[in-house]
Short mmCIF file of C-alpha atoms in Angstrom, two decimals:
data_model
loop_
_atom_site.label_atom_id
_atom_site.label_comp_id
_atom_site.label_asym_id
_atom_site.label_seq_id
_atom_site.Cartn_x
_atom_site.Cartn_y
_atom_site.Cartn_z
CA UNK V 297 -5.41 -33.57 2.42
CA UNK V 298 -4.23 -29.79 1.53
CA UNK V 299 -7.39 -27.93 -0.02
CA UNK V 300 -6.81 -29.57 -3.43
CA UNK V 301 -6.88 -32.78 -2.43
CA UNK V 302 -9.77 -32.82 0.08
CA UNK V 303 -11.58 -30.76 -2.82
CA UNK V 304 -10.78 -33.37 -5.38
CA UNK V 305 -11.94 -36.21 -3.14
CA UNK V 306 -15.25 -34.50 -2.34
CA UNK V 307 -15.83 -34.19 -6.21
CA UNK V 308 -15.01 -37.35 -6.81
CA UNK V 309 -17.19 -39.12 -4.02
CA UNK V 310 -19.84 -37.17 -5.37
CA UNK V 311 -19.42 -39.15 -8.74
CA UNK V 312 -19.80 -41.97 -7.07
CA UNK V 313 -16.12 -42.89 -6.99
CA UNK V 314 -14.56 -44.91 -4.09
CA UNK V 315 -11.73 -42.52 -3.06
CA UNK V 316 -9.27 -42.93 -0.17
CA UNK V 317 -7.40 -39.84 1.24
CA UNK V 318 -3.88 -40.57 2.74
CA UNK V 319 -2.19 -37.82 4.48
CA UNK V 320 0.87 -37.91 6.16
CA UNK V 321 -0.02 -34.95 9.34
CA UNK V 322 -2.22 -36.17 11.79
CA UNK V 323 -4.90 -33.80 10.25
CA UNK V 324 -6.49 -32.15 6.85
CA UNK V 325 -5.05 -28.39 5.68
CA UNK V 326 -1.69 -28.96 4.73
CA UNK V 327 0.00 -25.65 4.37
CA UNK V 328 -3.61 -24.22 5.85
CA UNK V 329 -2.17 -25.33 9.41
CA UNK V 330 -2.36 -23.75 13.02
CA UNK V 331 0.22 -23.56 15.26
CA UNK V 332 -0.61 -24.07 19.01
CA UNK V 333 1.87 -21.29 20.41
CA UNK V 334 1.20 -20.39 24.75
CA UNK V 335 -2.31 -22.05 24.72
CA UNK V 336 -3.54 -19.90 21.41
CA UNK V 337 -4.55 -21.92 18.07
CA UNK V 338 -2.90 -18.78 15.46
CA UNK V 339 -3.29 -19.51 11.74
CA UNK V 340 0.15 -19.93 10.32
CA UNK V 341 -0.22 -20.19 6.69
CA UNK V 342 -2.86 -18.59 4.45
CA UNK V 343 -4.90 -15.92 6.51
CA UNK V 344 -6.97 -14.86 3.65
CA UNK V 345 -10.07 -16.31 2.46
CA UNK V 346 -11.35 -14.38 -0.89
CA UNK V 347 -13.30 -15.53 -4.20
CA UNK V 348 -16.29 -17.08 -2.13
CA UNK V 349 -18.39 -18.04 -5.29
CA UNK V 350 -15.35 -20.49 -5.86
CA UNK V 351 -16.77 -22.35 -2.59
CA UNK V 352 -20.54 -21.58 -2.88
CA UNK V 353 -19.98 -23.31 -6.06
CA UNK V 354 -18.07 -26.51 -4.24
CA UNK V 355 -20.41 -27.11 -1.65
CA UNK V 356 -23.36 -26.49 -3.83
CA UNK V 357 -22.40 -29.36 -5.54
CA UNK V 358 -22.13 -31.69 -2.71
CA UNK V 359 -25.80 -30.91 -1.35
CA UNK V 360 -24.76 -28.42 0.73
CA UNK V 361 -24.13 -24.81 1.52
CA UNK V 362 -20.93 -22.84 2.95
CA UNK V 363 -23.31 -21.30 5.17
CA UNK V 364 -24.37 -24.38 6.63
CA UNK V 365 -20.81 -25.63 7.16
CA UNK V 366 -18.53 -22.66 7.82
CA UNK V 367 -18.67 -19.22 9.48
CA UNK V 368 -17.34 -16.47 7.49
CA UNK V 369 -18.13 -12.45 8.20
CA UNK V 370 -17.27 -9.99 5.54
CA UNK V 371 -14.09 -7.40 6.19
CA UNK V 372 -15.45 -3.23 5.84
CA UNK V 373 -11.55 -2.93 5.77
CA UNK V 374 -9.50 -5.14 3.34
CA UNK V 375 -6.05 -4.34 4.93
CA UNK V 376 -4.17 -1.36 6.43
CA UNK V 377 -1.12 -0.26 5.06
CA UNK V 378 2.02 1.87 7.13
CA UNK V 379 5.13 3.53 5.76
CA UNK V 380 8.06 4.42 8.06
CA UNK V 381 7.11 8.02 6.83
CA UNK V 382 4.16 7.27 9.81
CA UNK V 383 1.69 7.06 6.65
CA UNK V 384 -0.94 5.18 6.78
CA UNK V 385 -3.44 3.55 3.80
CA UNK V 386 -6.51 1.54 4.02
CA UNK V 387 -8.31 -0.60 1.41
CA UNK V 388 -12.26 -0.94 2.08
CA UNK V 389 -14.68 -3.15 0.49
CA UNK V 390 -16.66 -0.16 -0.71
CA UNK V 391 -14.87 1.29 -3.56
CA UNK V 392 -15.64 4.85 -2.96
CA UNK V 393 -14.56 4.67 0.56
CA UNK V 394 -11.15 3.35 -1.31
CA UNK V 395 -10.71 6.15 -3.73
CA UNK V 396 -11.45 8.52 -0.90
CA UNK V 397 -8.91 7.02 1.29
CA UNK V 398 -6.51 7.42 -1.35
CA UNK V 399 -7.30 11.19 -2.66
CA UNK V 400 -6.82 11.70 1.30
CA UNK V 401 -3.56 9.79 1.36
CA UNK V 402 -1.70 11.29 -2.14
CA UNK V 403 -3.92 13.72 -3.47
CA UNK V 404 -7.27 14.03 -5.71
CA UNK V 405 -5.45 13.47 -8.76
CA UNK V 406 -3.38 10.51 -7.36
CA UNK V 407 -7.12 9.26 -6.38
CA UNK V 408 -8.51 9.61 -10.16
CA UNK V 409 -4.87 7.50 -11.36
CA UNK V 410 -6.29 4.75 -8.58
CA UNK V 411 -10.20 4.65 -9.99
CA UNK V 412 -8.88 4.52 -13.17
CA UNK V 413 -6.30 1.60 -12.03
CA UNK V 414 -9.33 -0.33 -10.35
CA UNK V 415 -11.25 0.04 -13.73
CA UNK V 416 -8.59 -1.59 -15.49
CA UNK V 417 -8.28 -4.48 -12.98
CA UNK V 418 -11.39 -5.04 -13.11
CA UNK V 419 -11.61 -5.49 -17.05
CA UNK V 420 -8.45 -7.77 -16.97
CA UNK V 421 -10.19 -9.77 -14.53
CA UNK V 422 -13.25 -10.77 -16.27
CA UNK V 423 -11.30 -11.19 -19.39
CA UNK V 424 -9.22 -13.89 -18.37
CA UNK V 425 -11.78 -15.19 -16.04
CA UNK V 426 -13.19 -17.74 -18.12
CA UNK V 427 -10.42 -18.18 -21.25
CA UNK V 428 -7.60 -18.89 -18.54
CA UNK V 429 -8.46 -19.27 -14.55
CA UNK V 430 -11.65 -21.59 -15.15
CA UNK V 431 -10.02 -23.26 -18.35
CA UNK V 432 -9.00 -26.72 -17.53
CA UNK V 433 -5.05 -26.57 -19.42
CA UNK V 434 -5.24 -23.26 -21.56
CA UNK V 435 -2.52 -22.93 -24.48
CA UNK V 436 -1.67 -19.34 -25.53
CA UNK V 437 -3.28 -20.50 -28.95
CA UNK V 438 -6.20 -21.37 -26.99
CA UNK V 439 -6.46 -18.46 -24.99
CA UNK V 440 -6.12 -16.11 -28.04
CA UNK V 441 -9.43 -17.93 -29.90
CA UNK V 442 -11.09 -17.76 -26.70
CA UNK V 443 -9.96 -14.34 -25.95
CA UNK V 444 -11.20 -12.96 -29.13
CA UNK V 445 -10.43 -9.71 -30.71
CA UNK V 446 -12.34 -7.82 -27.58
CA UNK V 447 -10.41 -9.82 -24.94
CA UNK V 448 -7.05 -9.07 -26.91
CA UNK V 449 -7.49 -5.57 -27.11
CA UNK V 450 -7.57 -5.21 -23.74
CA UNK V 451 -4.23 -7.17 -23.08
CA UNK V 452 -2.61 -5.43 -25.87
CA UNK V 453 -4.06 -1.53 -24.28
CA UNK V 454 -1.40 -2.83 -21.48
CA UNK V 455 1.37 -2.60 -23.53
CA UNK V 456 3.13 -5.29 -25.09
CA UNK V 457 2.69 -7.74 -21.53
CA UNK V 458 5.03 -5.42 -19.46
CA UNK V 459 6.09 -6.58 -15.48
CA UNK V 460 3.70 -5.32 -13.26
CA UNK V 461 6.11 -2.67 -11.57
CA UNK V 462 6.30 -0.92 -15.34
CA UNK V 463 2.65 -0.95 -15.36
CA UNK V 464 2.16 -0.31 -12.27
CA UNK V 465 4.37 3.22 -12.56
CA UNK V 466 2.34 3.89 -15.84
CA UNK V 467 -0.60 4.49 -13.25
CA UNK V 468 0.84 5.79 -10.62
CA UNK V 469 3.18 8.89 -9.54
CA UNK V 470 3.17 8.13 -5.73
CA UNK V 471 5.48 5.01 -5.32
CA UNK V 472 4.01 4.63 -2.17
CA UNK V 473 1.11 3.48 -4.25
CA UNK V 474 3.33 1.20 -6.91
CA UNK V 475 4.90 -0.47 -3.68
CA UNK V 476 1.20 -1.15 -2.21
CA UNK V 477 -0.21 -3.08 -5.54
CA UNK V 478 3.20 -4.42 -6.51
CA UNK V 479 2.66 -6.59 -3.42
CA UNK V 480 0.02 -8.32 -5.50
CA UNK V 481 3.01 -10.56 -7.10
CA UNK V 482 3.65 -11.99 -4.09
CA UNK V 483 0.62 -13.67 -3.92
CA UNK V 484 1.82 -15.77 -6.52
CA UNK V 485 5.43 -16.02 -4.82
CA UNK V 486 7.18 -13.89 -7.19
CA UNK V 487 8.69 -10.42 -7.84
CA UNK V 488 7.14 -7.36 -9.21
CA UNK V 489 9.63 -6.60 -11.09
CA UNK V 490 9.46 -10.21 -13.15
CA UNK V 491 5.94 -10.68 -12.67
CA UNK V 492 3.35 -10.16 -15.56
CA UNK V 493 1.46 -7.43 -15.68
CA UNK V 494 -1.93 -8.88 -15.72
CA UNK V 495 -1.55 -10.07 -11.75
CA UNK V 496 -2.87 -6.76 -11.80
CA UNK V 497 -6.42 -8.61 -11.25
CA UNK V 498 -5.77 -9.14 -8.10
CA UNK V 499 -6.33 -6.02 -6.66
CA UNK V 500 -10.26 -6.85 -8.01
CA UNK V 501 -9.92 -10.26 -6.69
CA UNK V 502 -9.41 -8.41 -2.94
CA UNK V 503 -12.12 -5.80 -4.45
CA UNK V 504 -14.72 -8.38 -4.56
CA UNK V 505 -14.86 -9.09 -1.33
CA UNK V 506 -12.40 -10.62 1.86
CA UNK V 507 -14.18 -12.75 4.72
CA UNK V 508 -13.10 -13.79 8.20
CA UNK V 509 -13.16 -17.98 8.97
CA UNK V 510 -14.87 -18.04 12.30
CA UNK V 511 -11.94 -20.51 14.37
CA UNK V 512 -9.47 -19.50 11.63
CA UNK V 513 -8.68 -20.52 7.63
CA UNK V 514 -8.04 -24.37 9.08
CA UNK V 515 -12.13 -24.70 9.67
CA UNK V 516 -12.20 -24.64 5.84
CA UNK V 517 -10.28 -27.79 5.23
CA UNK V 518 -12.04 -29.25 8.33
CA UNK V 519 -15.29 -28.88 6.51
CA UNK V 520 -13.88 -30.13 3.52
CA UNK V 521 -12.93 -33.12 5.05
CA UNK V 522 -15.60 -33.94 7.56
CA UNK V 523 -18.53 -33.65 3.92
CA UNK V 524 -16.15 -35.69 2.23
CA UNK V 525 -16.42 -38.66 4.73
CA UNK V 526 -20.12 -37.96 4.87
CA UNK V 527 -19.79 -38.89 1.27
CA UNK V 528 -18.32 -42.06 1.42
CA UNK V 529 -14.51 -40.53 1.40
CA UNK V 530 -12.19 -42.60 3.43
CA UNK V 531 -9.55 -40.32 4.87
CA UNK V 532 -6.10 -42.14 6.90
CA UNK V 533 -4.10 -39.71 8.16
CA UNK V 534 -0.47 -40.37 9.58
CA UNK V 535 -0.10 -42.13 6.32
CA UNK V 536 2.88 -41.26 4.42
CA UNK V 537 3.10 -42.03 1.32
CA UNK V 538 6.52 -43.08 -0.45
CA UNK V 539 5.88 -44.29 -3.60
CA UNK V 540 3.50 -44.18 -7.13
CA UNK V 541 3.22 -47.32 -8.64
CA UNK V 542 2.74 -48.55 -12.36
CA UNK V 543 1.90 -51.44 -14.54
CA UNK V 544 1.65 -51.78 -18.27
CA UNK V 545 2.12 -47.49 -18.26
CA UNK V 546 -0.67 -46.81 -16.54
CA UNK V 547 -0.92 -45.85 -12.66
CA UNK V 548 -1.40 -49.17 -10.27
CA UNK V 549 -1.42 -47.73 -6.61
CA UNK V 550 0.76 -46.36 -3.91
CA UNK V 551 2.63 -47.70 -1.41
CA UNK V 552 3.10 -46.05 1.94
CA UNK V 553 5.84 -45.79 4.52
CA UNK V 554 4.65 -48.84 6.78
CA UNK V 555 5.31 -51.25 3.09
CA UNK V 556 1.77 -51.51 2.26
CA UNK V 557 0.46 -51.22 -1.24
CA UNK V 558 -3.14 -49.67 -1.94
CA UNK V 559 -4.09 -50.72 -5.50
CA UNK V 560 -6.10 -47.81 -7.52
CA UNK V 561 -7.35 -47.33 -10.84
CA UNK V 562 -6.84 -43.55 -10.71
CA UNK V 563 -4.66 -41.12 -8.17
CA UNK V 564 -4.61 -37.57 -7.59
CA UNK V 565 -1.12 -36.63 -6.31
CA UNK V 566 -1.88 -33.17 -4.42
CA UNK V 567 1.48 -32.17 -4.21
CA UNK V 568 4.16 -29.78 -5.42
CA UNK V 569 4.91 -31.61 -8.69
CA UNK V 570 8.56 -30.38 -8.26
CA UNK V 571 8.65 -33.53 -5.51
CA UNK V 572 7.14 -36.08 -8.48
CA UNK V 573 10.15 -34.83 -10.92
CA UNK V 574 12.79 -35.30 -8.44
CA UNK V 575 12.11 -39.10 -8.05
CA UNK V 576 10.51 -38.22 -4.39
CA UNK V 577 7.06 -40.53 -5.22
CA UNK V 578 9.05 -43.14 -6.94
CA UNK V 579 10.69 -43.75 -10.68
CA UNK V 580 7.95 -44.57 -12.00
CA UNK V 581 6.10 -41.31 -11.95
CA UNK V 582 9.31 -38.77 -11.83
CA UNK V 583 8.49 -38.37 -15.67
CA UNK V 584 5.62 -37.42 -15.32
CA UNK V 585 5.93 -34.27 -15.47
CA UNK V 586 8.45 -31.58 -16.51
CA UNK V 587 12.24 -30.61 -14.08
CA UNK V 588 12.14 -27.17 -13.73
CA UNK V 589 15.09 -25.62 -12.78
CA UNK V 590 15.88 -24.22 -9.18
CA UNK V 591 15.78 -20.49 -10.54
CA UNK V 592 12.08 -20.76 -11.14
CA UNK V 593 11.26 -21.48 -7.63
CA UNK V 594 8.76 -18.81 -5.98
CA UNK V 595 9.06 -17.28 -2.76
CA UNK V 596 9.38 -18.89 0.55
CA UNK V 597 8.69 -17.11 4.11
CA UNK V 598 9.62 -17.08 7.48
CA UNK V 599 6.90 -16.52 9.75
CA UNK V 600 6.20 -15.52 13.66
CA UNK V 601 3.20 -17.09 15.44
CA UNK V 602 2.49 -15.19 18.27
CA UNK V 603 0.76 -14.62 21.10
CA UNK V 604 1.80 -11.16 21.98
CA UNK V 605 1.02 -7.47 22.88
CA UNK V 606 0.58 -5.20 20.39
CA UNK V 607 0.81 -1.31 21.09
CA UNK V 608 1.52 1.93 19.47
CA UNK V 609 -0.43 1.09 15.88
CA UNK V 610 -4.61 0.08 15.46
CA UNK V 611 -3.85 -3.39 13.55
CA UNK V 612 -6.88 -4.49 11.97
CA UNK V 613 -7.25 -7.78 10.45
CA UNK V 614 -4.81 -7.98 7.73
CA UNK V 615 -2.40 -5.46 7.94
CA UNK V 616 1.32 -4.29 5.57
CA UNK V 617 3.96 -2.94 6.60
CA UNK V 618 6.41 -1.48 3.91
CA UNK V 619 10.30 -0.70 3.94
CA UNK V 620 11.92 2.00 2.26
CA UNK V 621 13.67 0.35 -0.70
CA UNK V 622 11.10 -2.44 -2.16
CA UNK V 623 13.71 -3.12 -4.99
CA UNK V 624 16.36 -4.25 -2.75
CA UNK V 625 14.24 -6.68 -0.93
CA UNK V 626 13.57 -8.71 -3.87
CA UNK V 627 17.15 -8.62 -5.35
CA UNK V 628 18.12 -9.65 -1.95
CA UNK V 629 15.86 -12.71 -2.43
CA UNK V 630 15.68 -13.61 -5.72
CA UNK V 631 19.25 -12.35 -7.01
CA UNK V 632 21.43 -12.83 -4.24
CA UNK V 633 19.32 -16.18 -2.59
CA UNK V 634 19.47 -14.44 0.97
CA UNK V 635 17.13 -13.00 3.62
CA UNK V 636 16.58 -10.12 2.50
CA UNK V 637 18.07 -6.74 4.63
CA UNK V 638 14.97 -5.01 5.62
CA UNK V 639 11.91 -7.07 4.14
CA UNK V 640 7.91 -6.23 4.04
CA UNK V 641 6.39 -7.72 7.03
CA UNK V 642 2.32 -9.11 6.85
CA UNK V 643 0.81 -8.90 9.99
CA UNK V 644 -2.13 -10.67 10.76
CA UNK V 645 -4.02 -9.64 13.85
CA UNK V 646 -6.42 -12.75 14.62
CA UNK V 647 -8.14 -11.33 17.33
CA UNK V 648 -8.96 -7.62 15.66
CA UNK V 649 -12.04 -6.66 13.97
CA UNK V 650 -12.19 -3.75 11.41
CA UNK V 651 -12.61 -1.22 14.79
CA UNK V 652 -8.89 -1.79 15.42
CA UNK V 653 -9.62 -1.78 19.17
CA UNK V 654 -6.72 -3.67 21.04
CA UNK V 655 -7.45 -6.48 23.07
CA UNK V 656 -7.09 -5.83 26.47
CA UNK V 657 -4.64 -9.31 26.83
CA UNK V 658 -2.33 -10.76 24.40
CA UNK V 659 -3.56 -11.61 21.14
CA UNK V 660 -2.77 -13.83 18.55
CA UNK V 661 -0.24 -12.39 15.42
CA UNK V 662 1.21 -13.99 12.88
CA UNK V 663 3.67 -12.24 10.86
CA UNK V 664 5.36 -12.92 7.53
CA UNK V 665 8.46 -11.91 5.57
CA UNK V 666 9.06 -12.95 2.03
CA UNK V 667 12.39 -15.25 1.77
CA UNK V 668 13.54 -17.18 -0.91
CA UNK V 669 13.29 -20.70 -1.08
CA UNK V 670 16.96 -22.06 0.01
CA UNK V 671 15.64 -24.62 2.40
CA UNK V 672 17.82 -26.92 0.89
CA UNK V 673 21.00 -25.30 2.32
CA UNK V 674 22.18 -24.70 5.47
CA UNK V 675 20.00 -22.25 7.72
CA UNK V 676 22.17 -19.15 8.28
CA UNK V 677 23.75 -18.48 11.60
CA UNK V 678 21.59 -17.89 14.89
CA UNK V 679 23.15 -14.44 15.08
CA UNK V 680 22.56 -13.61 11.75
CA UNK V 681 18.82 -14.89 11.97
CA UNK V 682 18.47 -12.61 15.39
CA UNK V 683 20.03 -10.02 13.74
CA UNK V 684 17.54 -10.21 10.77
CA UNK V 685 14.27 -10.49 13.30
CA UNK V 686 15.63 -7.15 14.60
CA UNK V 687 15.86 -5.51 11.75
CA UNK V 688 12.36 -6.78 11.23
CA UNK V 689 10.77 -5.50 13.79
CA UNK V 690 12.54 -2.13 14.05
CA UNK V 691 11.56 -1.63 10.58
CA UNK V 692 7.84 -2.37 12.32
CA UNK V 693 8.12 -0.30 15.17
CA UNK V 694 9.54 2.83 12.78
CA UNK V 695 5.54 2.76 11.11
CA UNK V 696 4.20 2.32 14.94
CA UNK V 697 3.67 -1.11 16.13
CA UNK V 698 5.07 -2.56 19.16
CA UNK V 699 5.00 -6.26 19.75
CA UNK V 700 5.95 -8.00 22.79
CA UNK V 701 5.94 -11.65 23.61
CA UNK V 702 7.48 -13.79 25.74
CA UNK V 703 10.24 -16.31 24.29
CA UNK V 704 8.12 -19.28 24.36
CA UNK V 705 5.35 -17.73 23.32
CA UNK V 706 6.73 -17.04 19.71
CA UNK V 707 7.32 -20.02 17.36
CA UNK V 708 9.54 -19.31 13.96
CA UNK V 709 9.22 -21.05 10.97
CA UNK V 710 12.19 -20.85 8.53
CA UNK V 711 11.99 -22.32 4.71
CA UNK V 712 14.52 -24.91 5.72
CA UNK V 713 11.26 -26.14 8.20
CA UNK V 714 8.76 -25.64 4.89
CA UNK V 715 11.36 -27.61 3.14
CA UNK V 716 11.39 -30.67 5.68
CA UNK V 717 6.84 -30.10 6.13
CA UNK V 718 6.54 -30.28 2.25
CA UNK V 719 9.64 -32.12 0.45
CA UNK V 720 11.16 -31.68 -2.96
CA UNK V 721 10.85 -27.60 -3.58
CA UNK V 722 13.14 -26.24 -0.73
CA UNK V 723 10.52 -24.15 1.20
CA UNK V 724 8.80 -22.71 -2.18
CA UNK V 725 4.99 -22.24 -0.94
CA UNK V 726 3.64 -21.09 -4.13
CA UNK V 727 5.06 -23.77 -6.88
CA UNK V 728 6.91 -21.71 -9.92
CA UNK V 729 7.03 -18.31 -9.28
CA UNK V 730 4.99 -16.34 -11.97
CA UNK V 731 7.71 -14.68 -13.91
CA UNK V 732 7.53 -13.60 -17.62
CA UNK V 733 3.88 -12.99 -19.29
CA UNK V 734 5.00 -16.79 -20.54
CA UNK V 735 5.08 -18.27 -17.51
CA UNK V 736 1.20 -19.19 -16.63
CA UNK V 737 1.22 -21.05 -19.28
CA UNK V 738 4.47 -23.30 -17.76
CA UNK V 739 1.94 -24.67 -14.92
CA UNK V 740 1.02 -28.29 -15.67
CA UNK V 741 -2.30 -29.06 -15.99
CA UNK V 742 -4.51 -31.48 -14.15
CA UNK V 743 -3.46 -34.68 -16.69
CA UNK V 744 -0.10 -35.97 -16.44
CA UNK V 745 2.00 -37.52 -18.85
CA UNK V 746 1.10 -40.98 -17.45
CA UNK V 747 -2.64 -42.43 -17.95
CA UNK V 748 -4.09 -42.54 -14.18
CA UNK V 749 -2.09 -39.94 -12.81
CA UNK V 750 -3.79 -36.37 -12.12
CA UNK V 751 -2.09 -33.59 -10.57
CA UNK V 752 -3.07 -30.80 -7.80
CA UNK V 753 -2.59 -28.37 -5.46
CA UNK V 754 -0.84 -24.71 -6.26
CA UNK V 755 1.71 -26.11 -8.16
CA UNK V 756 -0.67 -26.44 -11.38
CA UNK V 757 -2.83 -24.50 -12.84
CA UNK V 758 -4.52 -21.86 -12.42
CA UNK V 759 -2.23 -21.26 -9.61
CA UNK V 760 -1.32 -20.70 -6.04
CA UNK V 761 -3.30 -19.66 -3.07
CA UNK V 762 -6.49 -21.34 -0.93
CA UNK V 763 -9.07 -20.45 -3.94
CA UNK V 764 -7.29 -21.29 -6.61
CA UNK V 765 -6.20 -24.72 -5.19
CA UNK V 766 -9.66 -25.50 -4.50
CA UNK V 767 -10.24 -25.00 -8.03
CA UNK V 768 -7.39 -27.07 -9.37
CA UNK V 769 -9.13 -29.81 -7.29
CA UNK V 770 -12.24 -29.54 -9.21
CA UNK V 771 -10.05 -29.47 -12.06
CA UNK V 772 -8.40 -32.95 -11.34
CA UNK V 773 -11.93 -34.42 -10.27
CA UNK V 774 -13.44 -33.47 -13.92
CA UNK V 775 -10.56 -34.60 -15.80
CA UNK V 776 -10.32 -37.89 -14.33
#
């Protein structure tokens, strides 16, 4: 019941399929969850709700509108960004106000480098719109056709499919400004030094527009889930499930932790399909699809919900804050498989508006640093995690934020906890991480290698992240 697979269900139902959701959590979001820290309900897992026609589009279909079932309110200010240097940068829905922002920021001719940047993005983006993000398993032989000579020319103007930090310091001479949109590969839970450069269309992704949930990102999958029963869906929740089952090669049903077996023509497994490979759903189904090796694992996190003061800096919304060597960071992580010395902390400031007025109480904050996804060892040492948090917030209160919070009113996730929440990929939250101009084409696709079978969630294609899951869903619903 993660956004995929209440998605999928809804799609399905709507096809007049009878389809029965079994989640193991007591409730629908999977990694879109809340954490109840002193009293406060704080987001703790995607905080960012963007491409809205990919919604429109999915409750259109079920009769319905997302204005009739959620409460969303646009952002003026997409996210603020702070250097230890006390420099500050924010993003705005209106592109002018951007490009002002940055001529103000690193100079008019730094500004002109950013317009043209935002240009680019934009034309990336609506290339591969169709050809790759709304095709249901593109090939790179497929993409080409569908790409045409137009649609290659602007990959190829690139260069020959550099990283995205070599792109990114083609356009840029303040690294302040490579550090900001470099950022963008961590969206996909990988490094912007590996990353293609195409994640590029990202920044137009953000550019397009970012919304507020009204009650937080976890009334999505709510709504999700409540139209799906009012379409027939059967949702059981507390349900684990242990095993896929066959007979004659074809999928048979699932059997859950309490020994009964559901029979089922078809399943959707909405899961990272790391967990089907390693044997984790059964035998049966750990061929269906491909091992992939530990080094392609994308980021994991470790994360502080909060309900704390916050002084010294305006948060708004979603807010950045940078360290002073972004290269070491992700060797730390990636290279060397360790938190890393000084990492980029996310802030997100539930309570703010675009104002940045502070609330007059505490508020609810939820922080996040990029770690890599070892949540299959040991966790380090307590003084070496305390240590760490430290040097976390220090590096926070060097750009001008003070938080304070009482012990018990902080709760810290580590990736050996995302490891034991969502088994089989060690605290990885995006699938693969999105390494080499190859690698998008590595993602499975919604059909599996065994008739019945369909696969989704961030794990597949087209990717990681709320929207994109939501569209693998879709994905899976067609195919079957």
């Amino acid at each position: 019941a993660g956004v995929a697979g209440l998605v999928s269900a809804l799609m399905l139902a709507q096809q007049g399929e009878r389809v029965t959701v079994l989640e193991s959590a007591p409730q629908p979001g999977g990694k879109m969850r809340q954490l109840l820290v002193d009293g406060a309900a704080i987001d703790s897992g995607p905080t960012v709700f963007t491409m809205r026609w990919v919604f429109d589009r999915i409750f259109d279909a079920a009769g319905t509108s997302l204005a009739r079932e959620l409460t969303i309110s646009p952002l003026s200010v997409l996210a603020r960004h702070a250097w230890a240097d006390g420099s500050r940068l924010d993003l705005h829905a209106d592109p002018l106000q951007s490009i002002q922002a940055v001529a103000e920021f690193a100079g008019p001719d730094e500004a002109q480098r950013f317009e043209r940047f935002c240009q680019q993005a934009r034309l990336v983006h609506d290339t591969l719109e169709g050809p790759f993000i709304r095709s249901p398993s593109p090939t790179l032989l497929q993409m080409a056709r569908a790409l045409g000579p137009s649609g290659l020319r602007v990959l190829l103007g690139m260069g020959v499919m550099p990283s995205l930090w070599r792109s990114l310091g083609q356009h840029f001479r303040d690294p302040r400004l490579q550090q900001l949109f470099g950022r963008y590969a961590t969206y996909c839970g990988s490094s912007p030094w590996q990353a293609p450069a195409t994640l590029s269309l990202i920044a137009q992704v953000e550019m397009d527009g970012v919304w507020s949930v009204n009650g937080g990102m976890l009334q999505i999958a709510k709504a999700l889930a409540d139209l799906g029963e009012r379409n027939g869906v059967m949702a059981r929740y507390n349900q684990a499930c242990t095993a896929i089952s066959t007979s004659g090669g074809r999928v048979s049903g699932v059997t859950l932790a309490n020994g009964e077996f559901i029979a089922a023509d078809h399943v959707v497994f909405n899961g990272d399909t790391a967990a089907l490979a390693a044997g984790l759903m059964g035998d049966a189904v750990s061929g269906s699809v491909s091992q992939r090796p530990p080094s392609n694992r994308s980021l994991s996190a470790v994360t502080f919900s909060m309900h704390a003061r916050a002084t010294g800096f305006p948060l708004v919304r979603h807010n950045v804050f940078f360290n002073r060597n972004y290269a070491i960071e992700f060797n730390d992580i990636f290279n060397r498989q360790q938190l890393p010395q000084e990492g980029t902390v996310y802030v997100c400031a539930q309570d703010r508006t675009d104002s940045g007025l502070q609330p007059s109480t505490a508020e609810k904050i939820f922080c996040l640093v990029n770690a890599p996804a070892n949540g299959d060892r040991v966790a380090p040492e307590a003084a070496e995690i305390k240590q760490w948090e430290l040097n976390a917030f220090a590096m926070m209160q060097r750009c001008g934020l003070t938080l304070e919070a009482e012990t018990q009113a902080v709760v810290r996730t580590m990736p050996q906890q995302f490891a034991q929440r969502f088994p089989g990929i060690a605290g990885a939250l995006y699938g693969q991480a999105t390494h080499g101009w190859m690698s998008a084409f590595a993602r499975p696709s919604a059909r599996s290698k065994i008739p019945g079978l369909y696969l989704a969630g961030g794990s597949v294609h087209p990717g990681p992240g709320v929207p994109m899951a939501a569209m693998s869903g879709r994905l899976a619903a067609a195919t079957l």
